[in-house]
mmCIF file of C-alpha atoms in Angstrom:
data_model
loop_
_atom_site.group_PDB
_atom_site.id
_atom_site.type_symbol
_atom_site.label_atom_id
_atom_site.label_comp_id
_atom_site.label_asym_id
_atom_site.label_seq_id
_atom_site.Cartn_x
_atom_site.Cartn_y
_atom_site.Cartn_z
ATOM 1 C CA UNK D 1 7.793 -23.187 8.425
ATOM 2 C CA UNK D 2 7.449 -23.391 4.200
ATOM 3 C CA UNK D 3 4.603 -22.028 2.724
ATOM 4 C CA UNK D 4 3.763 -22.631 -1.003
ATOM 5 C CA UNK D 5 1.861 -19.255 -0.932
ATOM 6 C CA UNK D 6 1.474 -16.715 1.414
ATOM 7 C CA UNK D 7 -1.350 -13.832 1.437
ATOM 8 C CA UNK D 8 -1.017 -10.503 2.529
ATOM 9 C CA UNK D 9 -4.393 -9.296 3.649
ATOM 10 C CA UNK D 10 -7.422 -11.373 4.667
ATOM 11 C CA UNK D 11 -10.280 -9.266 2.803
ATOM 12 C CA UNK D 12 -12.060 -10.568 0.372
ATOM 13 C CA UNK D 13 -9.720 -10.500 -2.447
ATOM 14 C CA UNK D 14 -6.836 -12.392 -0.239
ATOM 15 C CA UNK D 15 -9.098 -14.929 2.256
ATOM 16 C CA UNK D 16 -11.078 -16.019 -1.253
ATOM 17 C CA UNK D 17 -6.905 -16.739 -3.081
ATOM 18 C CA UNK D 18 -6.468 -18.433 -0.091
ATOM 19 C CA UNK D 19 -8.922 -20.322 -0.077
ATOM 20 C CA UNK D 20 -8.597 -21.809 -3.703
ATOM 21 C CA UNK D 21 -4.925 -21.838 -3.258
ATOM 22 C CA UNK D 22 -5.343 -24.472 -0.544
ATOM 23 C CA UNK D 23 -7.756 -26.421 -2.622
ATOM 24 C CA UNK D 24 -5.497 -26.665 -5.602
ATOM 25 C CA UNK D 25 -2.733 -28.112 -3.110
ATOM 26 C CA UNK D 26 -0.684 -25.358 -2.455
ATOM 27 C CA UNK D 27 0.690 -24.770 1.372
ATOM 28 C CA UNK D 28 -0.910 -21.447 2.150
ATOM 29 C CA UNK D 29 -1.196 -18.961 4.784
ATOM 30 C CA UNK D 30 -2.633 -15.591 5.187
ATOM 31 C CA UNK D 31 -1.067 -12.644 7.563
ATOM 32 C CA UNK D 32 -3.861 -10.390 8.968
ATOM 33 C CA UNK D 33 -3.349 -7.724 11.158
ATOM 34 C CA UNK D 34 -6.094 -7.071 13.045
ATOM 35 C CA UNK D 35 -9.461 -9.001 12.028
ATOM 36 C CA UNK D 36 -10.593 -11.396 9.825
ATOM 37 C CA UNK D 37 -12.102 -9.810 6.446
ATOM 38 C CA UNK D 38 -10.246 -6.944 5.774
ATOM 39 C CA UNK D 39 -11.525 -3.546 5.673
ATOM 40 C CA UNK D 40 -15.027 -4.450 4.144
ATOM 41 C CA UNK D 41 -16.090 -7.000 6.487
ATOM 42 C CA UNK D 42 -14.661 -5.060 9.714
ATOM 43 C CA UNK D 43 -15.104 -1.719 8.841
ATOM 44 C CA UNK D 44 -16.532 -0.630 5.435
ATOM 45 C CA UNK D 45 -18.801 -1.875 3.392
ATOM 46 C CA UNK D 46 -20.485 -4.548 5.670
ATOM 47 C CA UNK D 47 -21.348 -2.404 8.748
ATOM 48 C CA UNK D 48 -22.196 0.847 6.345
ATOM 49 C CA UNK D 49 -24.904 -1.793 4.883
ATOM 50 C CA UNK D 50 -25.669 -3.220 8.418
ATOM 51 C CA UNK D 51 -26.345 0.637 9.302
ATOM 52 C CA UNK D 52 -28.091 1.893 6.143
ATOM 53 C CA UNK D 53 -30.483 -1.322 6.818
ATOM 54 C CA UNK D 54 -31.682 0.049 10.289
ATOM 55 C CA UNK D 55 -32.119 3.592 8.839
ATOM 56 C CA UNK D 56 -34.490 2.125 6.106
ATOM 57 C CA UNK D 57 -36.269 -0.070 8.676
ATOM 58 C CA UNK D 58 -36.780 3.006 10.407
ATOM 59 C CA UNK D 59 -38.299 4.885 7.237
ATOM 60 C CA UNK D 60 -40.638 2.053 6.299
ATOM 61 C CA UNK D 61 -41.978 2.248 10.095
ATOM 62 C CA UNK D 62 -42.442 6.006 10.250
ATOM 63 C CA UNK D 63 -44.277 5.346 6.741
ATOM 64 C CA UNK D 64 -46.547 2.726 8.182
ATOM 65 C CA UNK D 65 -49.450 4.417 7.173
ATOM 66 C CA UNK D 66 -48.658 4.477 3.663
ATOM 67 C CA UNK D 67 -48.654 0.210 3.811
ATOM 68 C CA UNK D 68 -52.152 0.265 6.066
ATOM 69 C CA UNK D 69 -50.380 -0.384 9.301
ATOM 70 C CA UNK D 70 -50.477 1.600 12.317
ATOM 71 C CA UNK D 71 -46.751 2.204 14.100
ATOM 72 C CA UNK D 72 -46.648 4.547 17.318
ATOM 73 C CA UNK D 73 -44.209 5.820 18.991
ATOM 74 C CA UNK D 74 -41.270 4.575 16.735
ATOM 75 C CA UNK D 75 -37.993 6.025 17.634
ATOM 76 C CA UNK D 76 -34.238 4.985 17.460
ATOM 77 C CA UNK D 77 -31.440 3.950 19.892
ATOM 78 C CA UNK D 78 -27.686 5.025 18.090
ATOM 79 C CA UNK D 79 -26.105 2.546 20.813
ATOM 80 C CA UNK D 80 -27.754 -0.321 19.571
ATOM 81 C CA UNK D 81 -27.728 0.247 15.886
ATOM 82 C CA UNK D 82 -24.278 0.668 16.190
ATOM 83 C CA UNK D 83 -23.566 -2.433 17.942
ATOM 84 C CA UNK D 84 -26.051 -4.389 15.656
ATOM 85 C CA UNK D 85 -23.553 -3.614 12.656
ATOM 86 C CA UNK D 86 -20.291 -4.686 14.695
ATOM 87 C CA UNK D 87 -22.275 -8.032 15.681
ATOM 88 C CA UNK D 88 -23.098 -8.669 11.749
ATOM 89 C CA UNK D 89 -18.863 -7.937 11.103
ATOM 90 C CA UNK D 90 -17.713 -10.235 14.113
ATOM 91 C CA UNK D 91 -20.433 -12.601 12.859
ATOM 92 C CA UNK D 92 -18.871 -12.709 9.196
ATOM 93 C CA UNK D 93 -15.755 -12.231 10.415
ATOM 94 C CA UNK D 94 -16.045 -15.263 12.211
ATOM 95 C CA UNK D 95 -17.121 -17.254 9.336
ATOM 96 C CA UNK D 96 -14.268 -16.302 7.741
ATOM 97 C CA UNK D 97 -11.960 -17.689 10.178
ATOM 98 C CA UNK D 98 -14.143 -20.922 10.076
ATOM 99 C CA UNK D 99 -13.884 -21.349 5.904
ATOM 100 C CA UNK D 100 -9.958 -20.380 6.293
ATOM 101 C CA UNK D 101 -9.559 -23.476 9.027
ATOM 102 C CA UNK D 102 -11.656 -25.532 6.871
ATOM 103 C CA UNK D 103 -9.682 -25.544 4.072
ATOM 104 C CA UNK D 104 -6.050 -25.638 5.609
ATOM 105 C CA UNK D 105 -5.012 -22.344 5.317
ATOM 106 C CA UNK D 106 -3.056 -20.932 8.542
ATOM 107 C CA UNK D 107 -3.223 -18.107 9.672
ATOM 108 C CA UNK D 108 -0.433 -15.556 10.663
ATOM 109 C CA UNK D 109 -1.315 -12.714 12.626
ATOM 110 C CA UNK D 110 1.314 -10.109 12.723
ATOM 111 C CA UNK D 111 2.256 -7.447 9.290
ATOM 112 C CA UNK D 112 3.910 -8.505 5.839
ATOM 113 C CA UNK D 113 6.073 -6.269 3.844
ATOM 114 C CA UNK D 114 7.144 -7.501 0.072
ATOM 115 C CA UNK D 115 10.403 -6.841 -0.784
ATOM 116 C CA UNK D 116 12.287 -7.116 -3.844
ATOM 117 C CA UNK D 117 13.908 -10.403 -5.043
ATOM 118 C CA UNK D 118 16.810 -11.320 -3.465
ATOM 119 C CA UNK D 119 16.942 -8.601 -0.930
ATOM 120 C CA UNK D 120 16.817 -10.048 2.678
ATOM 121 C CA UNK D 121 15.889 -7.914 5.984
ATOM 122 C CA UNK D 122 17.891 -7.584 8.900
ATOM 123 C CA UNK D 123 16.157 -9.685 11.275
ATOM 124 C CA UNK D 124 15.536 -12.463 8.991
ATOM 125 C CA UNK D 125 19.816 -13.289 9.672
ATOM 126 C CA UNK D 126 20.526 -10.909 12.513
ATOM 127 C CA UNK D 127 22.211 -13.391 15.600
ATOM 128 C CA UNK D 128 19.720 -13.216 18.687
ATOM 129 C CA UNK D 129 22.376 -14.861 20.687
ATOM 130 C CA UNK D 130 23.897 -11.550 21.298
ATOM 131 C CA UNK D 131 27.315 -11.467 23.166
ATOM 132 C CA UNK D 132 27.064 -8.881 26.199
ATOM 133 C CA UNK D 133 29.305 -7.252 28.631
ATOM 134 C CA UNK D 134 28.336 -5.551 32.137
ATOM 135 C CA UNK D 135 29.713 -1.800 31.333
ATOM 136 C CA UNK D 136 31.796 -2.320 34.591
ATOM 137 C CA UNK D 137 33.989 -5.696 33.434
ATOM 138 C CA UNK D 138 37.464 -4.845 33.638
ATOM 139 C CA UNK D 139 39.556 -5.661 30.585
ATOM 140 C CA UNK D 140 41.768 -8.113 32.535
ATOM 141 C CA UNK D 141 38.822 -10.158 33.364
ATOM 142 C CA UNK D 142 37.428 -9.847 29.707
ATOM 143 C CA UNK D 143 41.026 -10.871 28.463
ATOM 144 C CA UNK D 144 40.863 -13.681 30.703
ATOM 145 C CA UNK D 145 37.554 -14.923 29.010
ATOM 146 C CA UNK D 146 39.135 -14.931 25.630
ATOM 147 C CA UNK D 147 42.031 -16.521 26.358
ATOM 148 C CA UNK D 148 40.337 -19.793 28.212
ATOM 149 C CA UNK D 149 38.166 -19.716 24.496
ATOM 150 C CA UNK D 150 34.941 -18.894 26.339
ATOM 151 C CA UNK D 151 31.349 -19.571 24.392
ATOM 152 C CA UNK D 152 29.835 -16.431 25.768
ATOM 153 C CA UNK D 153 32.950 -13.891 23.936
ATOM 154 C CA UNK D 154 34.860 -16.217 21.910
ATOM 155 C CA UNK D 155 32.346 -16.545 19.004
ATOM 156 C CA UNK D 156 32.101 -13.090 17.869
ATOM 157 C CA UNK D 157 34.925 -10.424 17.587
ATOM 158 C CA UNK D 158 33.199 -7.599 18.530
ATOM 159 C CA UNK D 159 30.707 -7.707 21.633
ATOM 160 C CA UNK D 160 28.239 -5.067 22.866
ATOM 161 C CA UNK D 161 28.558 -3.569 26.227
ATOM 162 C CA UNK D 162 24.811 -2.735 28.097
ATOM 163 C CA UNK D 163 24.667 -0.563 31.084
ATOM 164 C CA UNK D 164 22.903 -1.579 34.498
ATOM 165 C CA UNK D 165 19.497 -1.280 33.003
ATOM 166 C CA UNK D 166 20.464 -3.516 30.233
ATOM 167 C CA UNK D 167 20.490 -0.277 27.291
ATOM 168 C CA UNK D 168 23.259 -0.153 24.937
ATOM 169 C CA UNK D 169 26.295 1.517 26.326
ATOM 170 C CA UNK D 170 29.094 0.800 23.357
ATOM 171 C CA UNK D 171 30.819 -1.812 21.767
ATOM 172 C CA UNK D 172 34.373 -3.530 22.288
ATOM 173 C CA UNK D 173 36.397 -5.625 19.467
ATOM 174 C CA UNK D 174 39.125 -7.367 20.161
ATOM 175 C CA UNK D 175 41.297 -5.027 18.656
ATOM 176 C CA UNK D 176 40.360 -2.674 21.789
ATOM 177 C CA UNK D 177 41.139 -4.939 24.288
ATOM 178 C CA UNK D 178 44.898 -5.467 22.903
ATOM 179 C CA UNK D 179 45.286 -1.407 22.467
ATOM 180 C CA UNK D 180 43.669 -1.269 26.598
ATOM 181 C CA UNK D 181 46.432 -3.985 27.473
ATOM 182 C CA UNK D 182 49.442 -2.397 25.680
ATOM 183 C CA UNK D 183 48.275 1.028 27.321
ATOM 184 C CA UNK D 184 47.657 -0.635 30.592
ATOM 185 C CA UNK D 185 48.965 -4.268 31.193
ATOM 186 C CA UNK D 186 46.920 -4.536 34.184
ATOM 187 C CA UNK D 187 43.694 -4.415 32.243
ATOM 188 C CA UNK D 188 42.043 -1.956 34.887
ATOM 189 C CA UNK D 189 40.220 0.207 32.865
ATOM 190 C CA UNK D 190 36.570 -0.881 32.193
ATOM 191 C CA UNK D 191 35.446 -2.473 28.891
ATOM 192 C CA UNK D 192 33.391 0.541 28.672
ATOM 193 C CA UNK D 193 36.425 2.871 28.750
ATOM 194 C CA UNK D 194 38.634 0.767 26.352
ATOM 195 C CA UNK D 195 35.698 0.560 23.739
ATOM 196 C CA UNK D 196 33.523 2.677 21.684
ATOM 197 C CA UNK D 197 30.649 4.875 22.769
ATOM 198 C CA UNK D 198 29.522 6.635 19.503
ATOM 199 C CA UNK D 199 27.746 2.989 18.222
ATOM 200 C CA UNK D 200 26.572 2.460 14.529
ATOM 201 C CA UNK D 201 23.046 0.522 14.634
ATOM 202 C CA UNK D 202 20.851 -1.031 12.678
ATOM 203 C CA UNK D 203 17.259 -2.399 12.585
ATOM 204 C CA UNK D 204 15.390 -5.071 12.449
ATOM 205 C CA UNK D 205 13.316 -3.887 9.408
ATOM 206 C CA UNK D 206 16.331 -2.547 7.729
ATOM 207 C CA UNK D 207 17.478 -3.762 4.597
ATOM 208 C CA UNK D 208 20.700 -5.899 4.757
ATOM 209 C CA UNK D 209 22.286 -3.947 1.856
ATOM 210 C CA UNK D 210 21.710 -0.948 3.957
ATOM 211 C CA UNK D 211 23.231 -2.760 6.865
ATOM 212 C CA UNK D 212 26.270 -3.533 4.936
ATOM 213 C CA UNK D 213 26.762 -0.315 3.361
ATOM 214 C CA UNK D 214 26.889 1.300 6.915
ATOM 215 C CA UNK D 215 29.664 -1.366 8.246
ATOM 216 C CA UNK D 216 31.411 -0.230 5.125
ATOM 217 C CA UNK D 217 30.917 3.115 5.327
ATOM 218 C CA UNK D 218 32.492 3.248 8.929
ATOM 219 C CA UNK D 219 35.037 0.320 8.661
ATOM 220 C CA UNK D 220 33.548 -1.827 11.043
ATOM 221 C CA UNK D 221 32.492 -5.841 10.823
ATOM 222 C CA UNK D 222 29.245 -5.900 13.288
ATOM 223 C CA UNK D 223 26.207 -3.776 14.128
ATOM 224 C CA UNK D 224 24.027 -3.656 17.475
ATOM 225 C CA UNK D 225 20.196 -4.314 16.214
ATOM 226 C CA UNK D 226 18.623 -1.983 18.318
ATOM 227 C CA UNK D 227 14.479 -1.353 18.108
ATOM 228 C CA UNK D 228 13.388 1.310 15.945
ATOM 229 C CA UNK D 229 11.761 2.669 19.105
ATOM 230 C CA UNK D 230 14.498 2.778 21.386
ATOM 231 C CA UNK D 231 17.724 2.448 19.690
ATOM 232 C CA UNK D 232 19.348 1.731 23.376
ATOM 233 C CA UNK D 233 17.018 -1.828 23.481
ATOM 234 C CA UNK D 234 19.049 -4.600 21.776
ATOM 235 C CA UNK D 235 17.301 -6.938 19.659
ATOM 236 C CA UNK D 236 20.173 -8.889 18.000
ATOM 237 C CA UNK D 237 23.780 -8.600 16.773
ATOM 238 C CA UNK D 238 24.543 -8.434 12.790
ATOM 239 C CA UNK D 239 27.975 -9.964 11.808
ATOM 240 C CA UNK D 240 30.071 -10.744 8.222
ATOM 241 C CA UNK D 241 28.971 -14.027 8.912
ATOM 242 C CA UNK D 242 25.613 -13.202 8.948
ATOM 243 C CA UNK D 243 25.547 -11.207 5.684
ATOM 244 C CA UNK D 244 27.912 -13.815 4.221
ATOM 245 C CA UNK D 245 25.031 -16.678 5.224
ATOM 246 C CA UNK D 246 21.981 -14.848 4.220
ATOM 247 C CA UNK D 247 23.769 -14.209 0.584
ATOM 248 C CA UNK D 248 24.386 -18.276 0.578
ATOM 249 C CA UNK D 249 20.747 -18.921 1.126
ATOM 250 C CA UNK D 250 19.646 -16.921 -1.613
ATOM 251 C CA UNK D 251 21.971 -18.036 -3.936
ATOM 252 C CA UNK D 252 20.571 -21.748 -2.668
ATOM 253 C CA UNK D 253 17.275 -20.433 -3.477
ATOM 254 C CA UNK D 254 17.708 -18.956 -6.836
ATOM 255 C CA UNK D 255 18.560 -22.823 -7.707
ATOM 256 C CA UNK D 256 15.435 -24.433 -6.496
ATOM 257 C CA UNK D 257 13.005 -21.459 -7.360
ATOM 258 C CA UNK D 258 12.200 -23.072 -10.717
ATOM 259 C CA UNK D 259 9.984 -25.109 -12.238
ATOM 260 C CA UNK D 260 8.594 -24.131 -8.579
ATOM 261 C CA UNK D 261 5.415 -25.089 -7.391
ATOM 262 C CA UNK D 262 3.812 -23.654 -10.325
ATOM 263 C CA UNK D 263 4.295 -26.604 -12.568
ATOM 264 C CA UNK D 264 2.351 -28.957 -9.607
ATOM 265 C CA UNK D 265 -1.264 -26.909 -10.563
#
């Protein structure tokens, strides 16, 4: 989905942009985190106030006397002032959500990270179609796949191999299987054997410039996408046909960028 706009934050700087965006007919959304409101409603200023009020109310009771009124036995309970200033923020925060919804503004929860023009991430092109091989194929039966043209190995040149639990083991080209068959024309070795083990990855948040400087670097055309987290997990498979498309689409984009939407206000 196209947005016109999208806002980073949903305090009261980004819901309130928003919010006019919307109204002056721009397609907007907003990509929150965690709640509604931002810091300020959630966690700052609103439930410091929320707080500060039921120390004051307290004051003004212990100082009943001073008004002419008689208080006894006035005491506090930290439990409930507490939860009196998160039921003010989910209160607001919940009015924020209704004003956003009112005036056609989705809502994306989830982060946002700017980058610079033209630079794309890795996950915005990487291939989640990934081509994978049981570590224990045999390079006959891998050579057989090729040659019959099959969808699951014929579309990419290189394809990752993945252990029994399904972790990143290596990676096999083409290239390898031909070296495996001249060495060995029955193809018994494993695809595991006949390809690499020391795998170059990269990552979904990486930067595709980065991506392509490492395929350079070691004089390869495709990189596992592993998660940042566990760099054995495979999230998607980065080819030169995926760097090649995600340079097309920008170049499409610098074309339509302007007059933009700017000139519709």
């Amino acid at each position: 989905m196209k947005f016109d706009l999208i806002v980073i934050g949903s305090g009261p700087g980004g819901y309130v942009a928003a919010i006019r965006a919307s109204q002056l007919g721009l397609k907007t959304a907003i990509v929150e985190r965690e709640h509604l409101g931002g810091i300020c409603l959630n966690w700052g200023c609103i439930p410091t106030k929320a707080l500060l009020r039921s120390a004051e109310v307290y004051d003004l009771f212990r100082h009943a006397k001073d008004f002419g009124l008689a208080a006894d036995n006035v005491r506090f309970d930290v439990k409930a002032v507490v939860q009196r200033s998160r039921d003010v923020s989910r209160r607001l925060s919940r009015g924020v959500a209704s004003l956003l919804k009112k005036n056609n503004v989705m809502v994306i929860w989830g982060e946002a990270t700017l980058v610079a023009l033209g630079q794309v991430r890795v996950s915005e092109t990487m291939d989640q179609d990934v081509p994978k091989l049981s570590a224990e194929m045999k390079v006959s039966n891998l050579a057989d796949l090729i040659a019959r043209h099959d969808p699951s190995v014929s579309r990419h040149q290189g394809m990752l191999i993945l252990d029994s639990e399904g972790k990143l083991a290596g990676v096999i080209t083409r290239g390898d299987v031909m070296r495996a068959l001249d060495a060995d024309p029955s193809g018994a070795s494993t695809v595991l054997d006949a390809g690499r083990r020391d795998v170059v990855v990269t990552y979904p948040d990486e930067m595709l410039h980065q991506a392509s400087a490492k395929m350079l670097r070691n004089n390869i055309g495709r990189l596992p996408v592993v998660d940042r987290k566990d760099a054995q997990r495979v999230v998607g498979y980065l080819g030169r046909a995926g760097i090649m498309a995600a340079r097309l689409r920008r170049l499409d984009e610098e074309h339509v960028r302007e007059p933009g939407w700017i000139k519709r206000l």
